[in-house]
JSON list of C-alpha atoms and ligand atoms in Angstrom, two decimals:
[
{"chain": "A", "resi": 1, "resn": "MET", "atom": "CA", "xyz": [0.06, 79.45, -98.55]},
{"chain": "A", "resi": 2, "resn": "GLY", "atom": "CA", "xyz": [-1.47, 79.32, -95.15]},
{"chain": "A", "resi": 3, "resn": "ASP", "atom": "CA", "xyz": [-0.86, 82.37, -92.96]},
{"chain": "A", "resi": 4, "resn": "ILE", "atom": "CA", "xyz": [-2.29, 81.70, -89.55]},
{"chain": "A", "resi": 5, "resn": "PRO", "atom": "CA", "xyz": [-4.87, 84.43, -89.01]},
{"chain": "A", "resi": 6, "resn": "GLY", "atom": "CA", "xyz": [-3.81, 87.01, -86.42]},
{"chain": "A", "resi": 7, "resn": "ALA", "atom": "CA", "xyz": [-0.47, 85.33, -85.61]},
{"chain": "A", "resi": 8, "resn": "ARG", "atom": "CA", "xyz": [1.73, 88.02, -87.14]},
{"chain": "A", "resi": 9, "resn": "GLU", "atom": "CA", "xyz": [-0.29, 90.79, -85.50]},
{"chain": "A", "resi": 10, "resn": "GLU", "atom": "CA", "xyz": [0.04, 89.01, -82.11]},
{"chain": "A", "resi": 11, "resn": "LEU", "atom": "CA", "xyz": [3.81, 88.60, -82.57]},
{"chain": "A", "resi": 12, "resn": "ASP", "atom": "CA", "xyz": [4.15, 92.26, -83.62]},
{"chain": "A", "resi": 13, "resn": "ARG", "atom": "CA", "xyz": [2.27, 93.33, -80.57]},
{"chain": "A", "resi": 14, "resn": "LEU", "atom": "CA", "xyz": [4.52, 91.24, -78.37]},
{"chain": "A", "resi": 15, "resn": "GLY", "atom": "CA", "xyz": [7.57, 92.67, -80.13]},
{"chain": "A", "resi": 16, "resn": "ARG", "atom": "CA", "xyz": [6.42, 96.24, -79.55]},
{"chain": "A", "resi": 17, "resn": "ALA", "atom": "CA", "xyz": [5.72, 95.57, -75.90]},
{"chain": "A", "resi": 18, "resn": "LEU", "atom": "CA", "xyz": [9.15, 94.00, -75.45]},
{"chain": "A", "resi": 19, "resn": "ARG", "atom": "CA", "xyz": [10.92, 96.91, -77.15]},
{"chain": "A", "resi": 20, "resn": "ALA", "atom": "CA", "xyz": [9.05, 99.45, -75.07]},
{"chain": "A", "resi": 21, "resn": "ARG", "atom": "CA", "xyz": [10.02, 97.65, -71.87]},
{"chain": "A", "resi": 22, "resn": "MET", "atom": "CA", "xyz": [13.65, 97.34, -72.95]},
{"chain": "A", "resi": 23, "resn": "VAL", "atom": "CA", "xyz": [13.82, 101.00, -74.00]},
{"chain": "A", "resi": 24, "resn": "GLU", "atom": "CA", "xyz": [12.53, 101.99, -70.56]},
{"chain": "A", "resi": 25, "resn": "LEU", "atom": "CA", "xyz": [15.09, 99.80, -68.80]},
{"chain": "A", "resi": 26, "resn": "ILE", "atom": "CA", "xyz": [18.02, 100.84, -70.89]},
{"chain": "A", "resi": 27, "resn": "THR", "atom": "CA", "xyz": [17.19, 104.58, -70.70]},
{"chain": "A", "resi": 28, "resn": "ASP", "atom": "CA", "xyz": [16.89, 104.39, -66.96]},
{"chain": "A", "resi": 29, "resn": "LEU", "atom": "CA", "xyz": [19.85, 102.12, -66.18]},
{"chain": "A", "resi": 30, "resn": "THR", "atom": "CA", "xyz": [22.46, 103.00, -68.83]},
{"chain": "A", "resi": 31, "resn": "PRO", "atom": "CA", "xyz": [21.55, 106.43, -70.14]},
{"chain": "A", "resi": 32, "resn": "GLY", "atom": "CA", "xyz": [23.22, 107.36, -73.39]},
{"chain": "A", "resi": 33, "resn": "ALA", "atom": "CA", "xyz": [23.11, 103.90, -74.95]},
{"chain": "A", "resi": 34, "resn": "ASP", "atom": "CA", "xyz": [22.40, 103.97, -78.68]},
{"chain": "A", "resi": 35, "resn": "LEU", "atom": "CA", "xyz": [18.74, 102.76, -78.88]},
{"chain": "A", "resi": 36, "resn": "GLY", "atom": "CA", "xyz": [18.99, 102.72, -82.62]},
{"chain": "A", "resi": 37, "resn": "LEU", "atom": "CA", "xyz": [20.84, 99.46, -82.21]},
{"chain": "A", "resi": 38, "resn": "LEU", "atom": "CA", "xyz": [17.81, 97.89, -80.56]},
{"chain": "A", "resi": 39, "resn": "PHE", "atom": "CA", "xyz": [16.71, 96.21, -83.75]},
{"chain": "A", "resi": 40, "resn": "LEU", "atom": "CA", "xyz": [13.25, 94.67, -83.57]},
{"chain": "A", "resi": 41, "resn": "ASP", "atom": "CA", "xyz": [12.39, 95.18, -87.23]},
{"chain": "A", "resi": 42, "resn": "GLU", "atom": "CA", "xyz": [11.55, 91.68, -88.46]},
{"chain": "A", "resi": 43, "resn": "PRO", "atom": "CA", "xyz": [10.88, 88.50, -86.59]},
{"chain": "A", "resi": 44, "resn": "THR", "atom": "CA", "xyz": [13.55, 85.84, -87.01]},
{"chain": "A", "resi": 45, "resn": "VAL", "atom": "CA", "xyz": [13.22, 82.07, -87.01]},
{"chain": "A", "resi": 46, "resn": "ALA", "atom": "CA", "xyz": [13.60, 80.71, -83.47]},
{"chain": "A", "resi": 47, "resn": "ASP", "atom": "CA", "xyz": [12.83, 77.10, -84.27]},
{"chain": "A", "resi": 48, "resn": "TRP", "atom": "CA", "xyz": [13.41, 75.51, -87.70]},
{"chain": "A", "resi": 49, "resn": "HIS", "atom": "CA", "xyz": [11.17, 72.49, -87.10]},
{"chain": "A", "resi": 50, "resn": "GLU", "atom": "CA", "xyz": [7.98, 72.56, -89.14]},
{"chain": "A", "resi": 51, "resn": "PRO", "atom": "CA", "xyz": [5.98, 74.68, -88.77]},
{"chain": "A", "resi": 52, "resn": "LEU", "atom": "CA", "xyz": [8.73, 77.30, -88.39]},
{"chain": "A", "resi": 53, "resn": "ARG", "atom": "CA", "xyz": [8.32, 79.45, -85.27]},
{"chain": "A", "resi": 54, "resn": "HIS", "atom": "CA", "xyz": [9.38, 83.09, -85.29]},
{"chain": "A", "resi": 55, "resn": "HIS", "atom": "CA", "xyz": [10.18, 85.53, -82.54]},
{"chain": "A", "resi": 56, "resn": "TYR", "atom": "CA", "xyz": [11.55, 88.98, -81.98]},
{"chain": "A", "resi": 57, "resn": "SER", "atom": "CA", "xyz": [14.83, 89.20, -80.12]},
{"chain": "A", "resi": 58, "resn": "ALA", "atom": "CA", "xyz": [17.24, 91.97, -79.28]},
{"chain": "A", "resi": 59, "resn": "LEU", "atom": "CA", "xyz": [20.65, 92.40, -77.68]},
{"chain": "A", "resi": 60, "resn": "LEU", "atom": "CA", "xyz": [22.16, 95.68, -76.54]},
{"chain": "A", "resi": 61, "resn": "ARG", "atom": "CA", "xyz": [25.16, 96.70, -74.53]},
{"chain": "A", "resi": 62, "resn": "GLY", "atom": "CA", "xyz": [24.94, 99.68, -72.25]},
{"chain": "A", "resi": 63, "resn": "GLU", "atom": "CA", "xyz": [27.43, 101.28, -69.91]},
{"chain": "A", "resi": 64, "resn": "ARG", "atom": "CA", "xyz": [26.87, 101.67, -66.19]},
{"chain": "A", "resi": 65, "resn": "PRO", "atom": "CA", "xyz": [27.37, 105.27, -65.11]},
{"chain": "A", "resi": 66, "resn": "ALA", "atom": "CA", "xyz": [30.66, 105.62, -63.20]},
{"chain": "A", "resi": 67, "resn": "SER", "atom": "CA", "xyz": [28.82, 106.81, -60.08]},
{"chain": "A", "resi": 68, "resn": "VAL", "atom": "CA", "xyz": [26.54, 103.81, -59.83]},
{"chain": "A", "resi": 69, "resn": "GLY", "atom": "CA", "xyz": [27.62, 100.44, -58.43]},
{"chain": "A", "resi": 70, "resn": "ALA", "atom": "CA", "xyz": [26.79, 97.08, -60.02]},
{"chain": "A", "resi": 71, "resn": "ALA", "atom": "CA", "xyz": [24.66, 96.08, -57.08]},
{"chain": "A", "resi": 72, "resn": "ASP", "atom": "CA", "xyz": [22.62, 99.30, -57.33]},
{"chain": "A", "resi": 73, "resn": "ILE", "atom": "CA", "xyz": [21.94, 98.73, -61.05]},
{"chain": "A", "resi": 74, "resn": "THR", "atom": "CA", "xyz": [20.79, 95.15, -60.36]},
{"chain": "A", "resi": 75, "resn": "SER", "atom": "CA", "xyz": [18.38, 96.08, -57.65]},
{"chain": "A", "resi": 76, "resn": "ARG", "atom": "CA", "xyz": [17.05, 99.06, -59.63]},
{"chain": "A", "resi": 77, "resn": "ALA", "atom": "CA", "xyz": [16.51, 96.80, -62.66]},
{"chain": "A", "resi": 78, "resn": "ALA", "atom": "CA", "xyz": [14.63, 94.26, -60.50]},
{"chain": "A", "resi": 79, "resn": "ALA", "atom": "CA", "xyz": [12.43, 96.97, -59.08]},
{"chain": "A", "resi": 80, "resn": "LEU", "atom": "CA", "xyz": [11.63, 98.35, -62.53]},
{"chain": "A", "resi": 81, "resn": "LEU", "atom": "CA", "xyz": [10.69, 95.01, -63.90]},
{"chain": "A", "resi": 82, "resn": "ASP", "atom": "CA", "xyz": [8.71, 94.06, -60.83]},
{"chain": "A", "resi": 83, "resn": "SER", "atom": "CA", "xyz": [6.66, 97.23, -60.88]},
{"chain": "A", "resi": 84, "resn": "ALA", "atom": "CA", "xyz": [5.82, 96.60, -64.48]},
{"chain": "A", "resi": 85, "resn": "GLY", "atom": "CA", "xyz": [4.42, 93.17, -63.59]},
{"chain": "A", "resi": 86, "resn": "TRP", "atom": "CA", "xyz": [7.33, 91.01, -64.68]},
{"chain": "A", "resi": 87, "resn": "GLN", "atom": "CA", "xyz": [8.44, 88.01, -62.58]},
{"chain": "A", "resi": 88, "resn": "VAL", "atom": "CA", "xyz": [12.07, 88.49, -61.60]},
{"chain": "A", "resi": 89, "resn": "THR", "atom": "CA", "xyz": [14.74, 86.01, -60.64]},
{"chain": "A", "resi": 90, "resn": "THR", "atom": "CA", "xyz": [18.30, 86.91, -59.84]},
{"chain": "A", "resi": 91, "resn": "SER", "atom": "CA", "xyz": [21.46, 84.78, -60.04]},
{"chain": "A", "resi": 92, "resn": "GLN", "atom": "CA", "xyz": [25.23, 85.07, -60.27]},
{"chain": "A", "resi": 93, "resn": "ASP", "atom": "CA", "xyz": [27.49, 84.03, -63.09]},
{"chain": "A", "resi": 94, "resn": "GLY", "atom": "CA", "xyz": [30.99, 83.30, -61.86]},
{"chain": "A", "resi": 95, "resn": "ASP", "atom": "CA", "xyz": [32.33, 84.47, -58.50]},
{"chain": "A", "resi": 96, "resn": "GLY", "atom": "CA", "xyz": [34.95, 86.81, -57.15]},
{"chain": "A", "resi": 97, "resn": "PRO", "atom": "CA", "xyz": [35.42, 90.24, -58.65]},
{"chain": "A", "resi": 98, "resn": "ARG", "atom": "CA", "xyz": [34.89, 89.03, -62.24]},
{"chain": "A", "resi": 99, "resn": "ARG", "atom": "CA", "xyz": [31.32, 87.98, -61.63]},
{"chain": "A", "resi": 100, "resn": "TRP", "atom": "CA", "xyz": [28.15, 89.00, -63.34]},
{"chain": "A", "resi": 101, "resn": "SER", "atom": "CA", "xyz": [24.78, 89.58, -61.68]},
{"chain": "A", "resi": 102, "resn": "VAL", "atom": "CA", "xyz": [22.15, 88.08, -63.89]},
{"chain": "A", "resi": 103, "resn": "LEU", "atom": "CA", "xyz": [18.59, 89.15, -63.69]},
{"chain": "A", "resi": 104, "resn": "THR", "atom": "CA", "xyz": [15.85, 87.44, -65.56]},
{"chain": "A", "resi": 105, "resn": "GLY", "atom": "CA", "xyz": [12.40, 88.87, -65.99]},
{"chain": "A", "resi": 106, "resn": "ARG", "atom": "CA", "xyz": [9.50, 86.92, -67.45]},
{"chain": "A", "resi": 107, "resn": "ARG", "atom": "CA", "xyz": [6.09, 88.02, -68.51]},
{"chain": "A", "resi": 108, "resn": "GLY", "atom": "CA", "xyz": [3.96, 85.48, -70.31]},
{"chain": "A", "resi": 109, "resn": "ASP", "atom": "CA", "xyz": [6.47, 83.80, -72.56]},
{"chain": "A", "resi": 110, "resn": "SER", "atom": "CA", "xyz": [8.49, 86.95, -73.19]},
{"chain": "A", "resi": 111, "resn": "SER", "atom": "CA", "xyz": [11.81, 87.27, -71.31]},
{"chain": "A", "resi": 112, "resn": "ILE", "atom": "CA", "xyz": [14.35, 89.96, -70.64]},
{"chain": "A", "resi": 113, "resn": "GLU", "atom": "CA", "xyz": [17.83, 89.21, -69.27]},
{"chain": "A", "resi": 114, "resn": "ILE", "atom": "CA", "xyz": [20.12, 91.89, -67.80]},
{"chain": "A", "resi": 115, "resn": "ARG", "atom": "CA", "xyz": [23.77, 91.00, -67.01]},
{"chain": "A", "resi": 116, "resn": "VAL", "atom": "CA", "xyz": [25.60, 93.46, -64.89]},
{"chain": "A", "resi": 117, "resn": "GLY", "atom": "CA", "xyz": [29.38, 93.17, -64.82]},
{"chain": "A", "resi": 118, "resn": "HIS", "atom": "CA", "xyz": [31.05, 93.78, -61.45]},
{"chain": "A", "resi": 119, "resn": "HIS", "atom": "CA", "xyz": [34.47, 94.09, -62.98]},
{"chain": "A", "resi": 120, "resn": "MET", "atom": "CA", "xyz": [33.53, 96.34, -65.89]},
{"chain": "A", "resi": 121, "resn": "SER", "atom": "CA", "xyz": [30.98, 98.91, -66.72]},
{"chain": "A", "resi": 122, "resn": "ALA", "atom": "CA", "xyz": [29.16, 96.78, -69.27]},
{"chain": "A", "resi": 123, "resn": "VAL", "atom": "CA", "xyz": [25.48, 96.00, -68.82]},
{"chain": "A", "resi": 124, "resn": "MET", "atom": "CA", "xyz": [24.12, 93.58, -71.32]},
{"chain": "A", "resi": 125, "resn": "PHE", "atom": "CA", "xyz": [20.42, 93.68, -72.14]},
{"chain": "A", "resi": 126, "resn": "SER", "atom": "CA", "xyz": [18.74, 90.91, -74.11]},
{"chain": "A", "resi": 127, "resn": "GLY", "atom": "CA", "xyz": [15.14, 90.20, -74.72]},
{"chain": "A", "resi": 128, "resn": "GLN", "atom": "CA", "xyz": [12.94, 87.86, -76.65]},
{"chain": "A", "resi": 129, "resn": "THR", "atom": "CA", "xyz": [9.26, 87.30, -77.34]},
{"chain": "A", "resi": 130, "resn": "PRO", "atom": "CA", "xyz": [7.75, 83.81, -77.38]},
{"chain": "A", "resi": 131, "resn": "ALA", "atom": "CA", "xyz": [8.17, 82.03, -80.72]},
{"chain": "A", "resi": 132, "resn": "LEU", "atom": "CA", "xyz": [4.98, 81.72, -82.72]},
{"chain": "A", "resi": 133, "resn": "ALA", "atom": "CA", "xyz": [4.11, 79.78, -85.84]},
{"chain": "A", "resi": 134, "resn": "LEU", "atom": "CA", "xyz": [3.05, 82.29, -88.48]},
{"chain": "A", "resi": 135, "resn": "ARG", "atom": "CA", "xyz": [2.04, 79.83, -91.17]},
{"chain": "A", "resi": 136, "resn": "ALA", "atom": "CA", "xyz": [0.48, 76.42, -91.20]},
{"chain": "A", "resi": 137, "resn": "PRO", "atom": "CA", "xyz": [2.92, 73.65, -92.16]},
{"chain": "A", "resi": 138, "resn": "GLU", "atom": "CA", "xyz": [3.06, 73.03, -95.83]},
{"chain": "A", "resi": 139, "resn": "GLU", "atom": "CA", "xyz": [3.52, 69.72, -97.52]},
{"chain": "A", "resi": 140, "resn": "PHE", "atom": "CA", "xyz": [6.63, 69.88, -99.77]},
{"chain": "A", "resi": 141, "resn": "THR", "atom": "CA", "xyz": [5.82, 69.37, -103.44]},
{"chain": "A", "resi": 142, "resn": "TRP", "atom": "CA", "xyz": [8.65, 67.76, -105.39]},
{"chain": "A", "resi": 143, "resn": "PRO", "atom": "CA", "xyz": [9.51, 69.90, -108.44]},
{"chain": "A", "resi": 144, "resn": "GLU", "atom": "CA", "xyz": [8.62, 68.86, -112.01]},
{"chain": "A", "resi": 145, "resn": "PRO", "atom": "CA", "xyz": [11.56, 67.33, -113.80]},
{"chain": "A", "resi": 146, "resn": "ARG", "atom": "CA", "xyz": [13.51, 69.75, -116.01]},
{"chain": "A", "resi": 147, "resn": "CYS", "atom": "CA", "xyz": [13.89, 67.06, -118.66]},
{"chain": "A", "resi": 148, "resn": "THR", "atom": "CA", "xyz": [12.02, 63.92, -119.64]},
{"chain": "A", "resi": 149, "resn": "PRO", "atom": "CA", "xyz": [12.86, 61.32, -122.34]},
{"chain": "A", "resi": 150, "resn": "GLU", "atom": "CA", "xyz": [10.40, 63.17, -124.55]},
{"chain": "A", "resi": 151, "resn": "THR", "atom": "CA", "xyz": [11.93, 66.57, -124.12]},
{"chain": "A", "resi": 152, "resn": "LEU", "atom": "CA", "xyz": [15.64, 65.65, -124.33]},
{"chain": "A", "resi": 153, "resn": "THR", "atom": "CA", "xyz": [17.76, 67.75, -126.65]},
{"chain": "A", "resi": 154, "resn": "PRO", "atom": "CA", "xyz": [19.06, 65.49, -129.52]},
{"chain": "A", "resi": 155, "resn": "GLY", "atom": "CA", "xyz": [22.45, 64.08, -128.62]},
{"chain": "A", "resi": 156, "resn": "TYR", "atom": "CA", "xyz": [21.79, 64.38, -124.91]},
{"chain": "A", "resi": 157, "resn": "LEU", "atom": "CA", "xyz": [21.00, 61.78, -122.26]},
{"chain": "A", "resi": 158, "resn": "LEU", "atom": "CA", "xyz": [19.01, 62.16, -119.09]},
{"chain": "A", "resi": 159, "resn": "CYS", "atom": "CA", "xyz": [21.36, 63.06, -116.26]},
{"chain": "A", "resi": 160, "resn": "TYR", "atom": "CA", "xyz": [22.38, 59.81, -114.53]},
{"chain": "A", "resi": 161, "resn": "GLU", "atom": "CA", "xyz": [22.38, 61.48, -111.14]},
{"chain": "A", "resi": 162, "resn": "CYS", "atom": "CA", "xyz": [18.96, 63.19, -111.09]},
{"chain": "A", "resi": 163, "resn": "ASP", "atom": "CA", "xyz": [17.15, 61.32, -113.93]},
{"chain": "A", "resi": 164, "resn": "GLY", "atom": "CA", "xyz": [16.19, 64.65, -115.49]},
{"chain": "A", "resi": 165, "resn": "LEU", "atom": "CA", "xyz": [14.96, 66.40, -112.36]},
{"chain": "A", "resi": 166, "resn": "GLY", "atom": "CA", "xyz": [17.58, 69.20, -112.64]},
{"chain": "A", "resi": 167, "resn": "ALA", "atom": "CA", "xyz": [16.95, 70.12, -109.00]},
{"chain": "A", "resi": 168, "resn": "CYS", "atom": "CA", "xyz": [19.12, 68.38, -106.43]},
{"chain": "A", "resi": 169, "resn": "PRO", "atom": "CA", "xyz": [17.70, 64.86, -106.18]},
{"chain": "A", "resi": 170, "resn": "GLU", "atom": "CA", "xyz": [18.52, 64.71, -102.48]},
{"chain": "A", "resi": 171, "resn": "CYS", "atom": "CA", "xyz": [16.69, 67.80, -101.22]},
{"chain": "A", "resi": 172, "resn": "GLY", "atom": "CA", "xyz": [14.35, 68.45, -104.13]},
{"chain": "A", "resi": 173, "resn": "GLY", "atom": "CA", "xyz": [15.83, 71.88, -104.67]},
{"chain": "A", "resi": 174, "resn": "ARG", "atom": "CA", "xyz": [15.28, 73.28, -101.23]},
{"chain": "A", "resi": 175, "resn": "GLY", "atom": "CA", "xyz": [18.96, 73.21, -100.26]},
{"chain": "A", "resi": 176, "resn": "TRP", "atom": "CA", "xyz": [18.12, 71.63, -96.94]},
{"chain": "A", "resi": 177, "resn": "VAL", "atom": "CA", "xyz": [16.76, 68.42, -95.59]},
{"chain": "A", "resi": 178, "resn": "PRO", "atom": "CA", "xyz": [14.60, 67.92, -92.49]},
{"chain": "A", "resi": 179, "resn": "ASP", "atom": "CA", "xyz": [16.69, 67.26, -89.38]},
{"chain": "A", "resi": 180, "resn": "GLN", "atom": "CA", "xyz": [15.32, 65.86, -86.15]},
{"chain": "A", "resi": 181, "resn": "VAL", "atom": "CA", "xyz": [17.53, 67.89, -83.83]},
{"chain": "A", "resi": 182, "resn": "HIS", "atom": "CA", "xyz": [17.81, 71.25, -85.60]},
{"chain": "A", "resi": 183, "resn": "GLY", "atom": "CA", "xyz": [14.69, 71.14, -87.72]},
{"chain": "A", "resi": 184, "resn": "ARG", "atom": "CA", "xyz": [16.77, 71.67, -90.88]},
{"chain": "A", "resi": 185, "resn": "ALA", "atom": "CA", "xyz": [20.21, 70.71, -92.05]},
{"chain": "A", "resi": 186, "resn": "ASP", "atom": "CA", "xyz": [22.18, 71.90, -95.10]},
{"chain": "A", "resi": 187, "resn": "CYS", "atom": "CA", "xyz": [21.78, 69.39, -97.95]},
{"chain": "A", "resi": 188, "resn": "ARG", "atom": "CA", "xyz": [25.12, 67.54, -98.16]},
{"chain": "A", "resi": 189, "resn": "ALA", "atom": "CA", "xyz": [24.49, 66.50, -101.78]},
{"chain": "A", "resi": 190, "resn": "CYS", "atom": "CA", "xyz": [24.34, 69.98, -103.22]},
{"chain": "A", "resi": 191, "resn": "ARG", "atom": "CA", "xyz": [25.74, 72.06, -100.36]},
{"chain": "A", "resi": 192, "resn": "ARG", "atom": "CA", "xyz": [22.80, 74.47, -100.66]},
{"chain": "A", "resi": 193, "resn": "GLN", "atom": "CA", "xyz": [23.27, 74.91, -104.41]},
{"chain": "A", "resi": 194, "resn": "ARG", "atom": "CA", "xyz": [19.82, 73.47, -104.89]},
{"chain": "A", "resi": 195, "resn": "VAL", "atom": "CA", "xyz": [20.61, 72.07, -108.29]},
{"chain": "A", "resi": 196, "resn": "CYS", "atom": "CA", "xyz": [21.97, 68.68, -109.30]},
{"chain": "A", "resi": 197, "resn": "VAL", "atom": "CA", "xyz": [25.74, 68.86, -109.05]},
{"chain": "A", "resi": 198, "resn": "ILE", "atom": "CA", "xyz": [26.27, 66.69, -112.14]},
{"chain": "A", "resi": 199, "resn": "CYS", "atom": "CA", "xyz": [24.10, 68.45, -114.69]},
{"chain": "A", "resi": 200, "resn": "ARG", "atom": "CA", "xyz": [24.05, 71.85, -112.91]},
{"chain": "A", "resi": 201, "resn": "GLY", "atom": "CA", "xyz": [20.33, 71.98, -113.20]},
{"chain": "A", "resi": 202, "resn": "ALA", "atom": "CA", "xyz": [19.92, 71.07, -116.91]},
{"chain": "A", "resi": 203, "resn": "GLY", "atom": "CA", "xyz": [18.61, 67.53, -116.22]},
{"chain": "A", "resi": 204, "resn": "GLN", "atom": "CA", "xyz": [20.48, 66.33, -119.29]},
{"chain": "A", "resi": 205, "resn": "LEU", "atom": "CA", "xyz": [24.08, 65.72, -120.34]},
{"chain": "A", "resi": 206, "resn": "ALA", "atom": "CA", "xyz": [25.65, 65.87, -123.80]},
{"chain": "A", "resi": 207, "resn": "ALA", "atom": "CA", "xyz": [26.51, 62.27, -124.78]},
{"chain": "A", "resi": 208, "resn": "SER", "atom": "CA", "xyz": [29.66, 63.42, -126.55]},
{"chain": "A", "resi": 209, "resn": "LEU", "atom": "CA", "xyz": [31.06, 65.12, -123.51]},
{"chain": "A", "resi": 210, "resn": "LEU", "atom": "CA", "xyz": [30.66, 62.16, -121.09]},
{"chain": "A", "resi": 211, "resn": "SER", "atom": "CA", "xyz": [33.82, 60.83, -119.55]},
{"chain": "A", "resi": 212, "resn": "PRO", "atom": "CA", "xyz": [34.48, 57.05, -119.75]},
{"chain": "A", "resi": 213, "resn": "TYR", "atom": "CA", "xyz": [33.61, 56.90, -116.09]},
{"chain": "A", "resi": 214, "resn": "GLN", "atom": "CA", "xyz": [30.26, 58.67, -116.67]},
{"chain": "A", "resi": 215, "resn": "ARG", "atom": "CA", "xyz": [29.45, 56.37, -119.63]},
{"chain": "A", "resi": 216, "resn": "GLY", "atom": "CA", "xyz": [29.52, 53.55, -117.13]},
{"chain": "A", "resi": 217, "resn": "TYR", "atom": "CA", "xyz": [26.32, 54.79, -115.63]},
{"chain": "A", "resi": 218, "resn": "TYR", "atom": "CA", "xyz": [24.43, 54.30, -118.94]},
{"chain": "A", "resi": 219, "resn": "ARG", "atom": "CA", "xyz": [25.66, 50.75, -119.56]},
{"chain": "A", "resi": 220, "resn": "ARG", "atom": "CA", "xyz": [22.86, 48.28, -119.13]},
{"chain": "A", "resi": 221, "resn": "PRO", "atom": "CA", "xyz": [23.48, 45.58, -116.62]},
{"chain": "A", "resi": 222, "resn": "GLY", "atom": "CA", "xyz": [24.15, 42.21, -118.26]},
{"chain": "B", "resi": 301, "resn": "ZN", "atom": "ZN1", "xyz": [21.37, 66.04, -112.79]},
{"chain": "B", "resi": 302, "resn": "ZN", "atom": "ZN1", "xyz": [20.38, 69.32, -102.24]}
]
């Protein structure tokens, strides 16, 4: 099991730095927001392609004080980020009174986005660290079969679907299969059950309980 030396420590450091910056912004811009909701406890998977890459991310809604306008919050947020050494870009989402001012701050590969509603008091804070691989990619090892011709229970036959594997023969018991676009896709054969859907993981089937249809699988050709 190959943990990449120092990767978790580096990600934790980035997570702490992100949280500290977000706490500072939220406390200043939307005082009274519940900072306990700013979960940054465990990194989550940002990219399911091998090797998996993890990041810390957080989302929090604050309320603009009644006395402060949306434009003031936006410029104050930009000034705070800028003075902390973050690169800031500003844009608009929508137009008219129902628009949001969107402010994006970047530092390294970490980012913070602040959306300020002009039509409501909501200020949405979101942030994420870069996504890092924490472990070296591992070659998948196919599981040992649950049953072989030598270990069959008397009166039983090897499962015609998995040939005794027991685990789902499509995904090898992982519940997922590699997917080019998303990295992983749910296994359609077992629907994440991980075991063979015919023998339910036993690898063998009682000959006396086979349906006529199932018996067809054991008939030798010719
Ligand atoms: Zn089976
Ligand atoms: Zn499967």
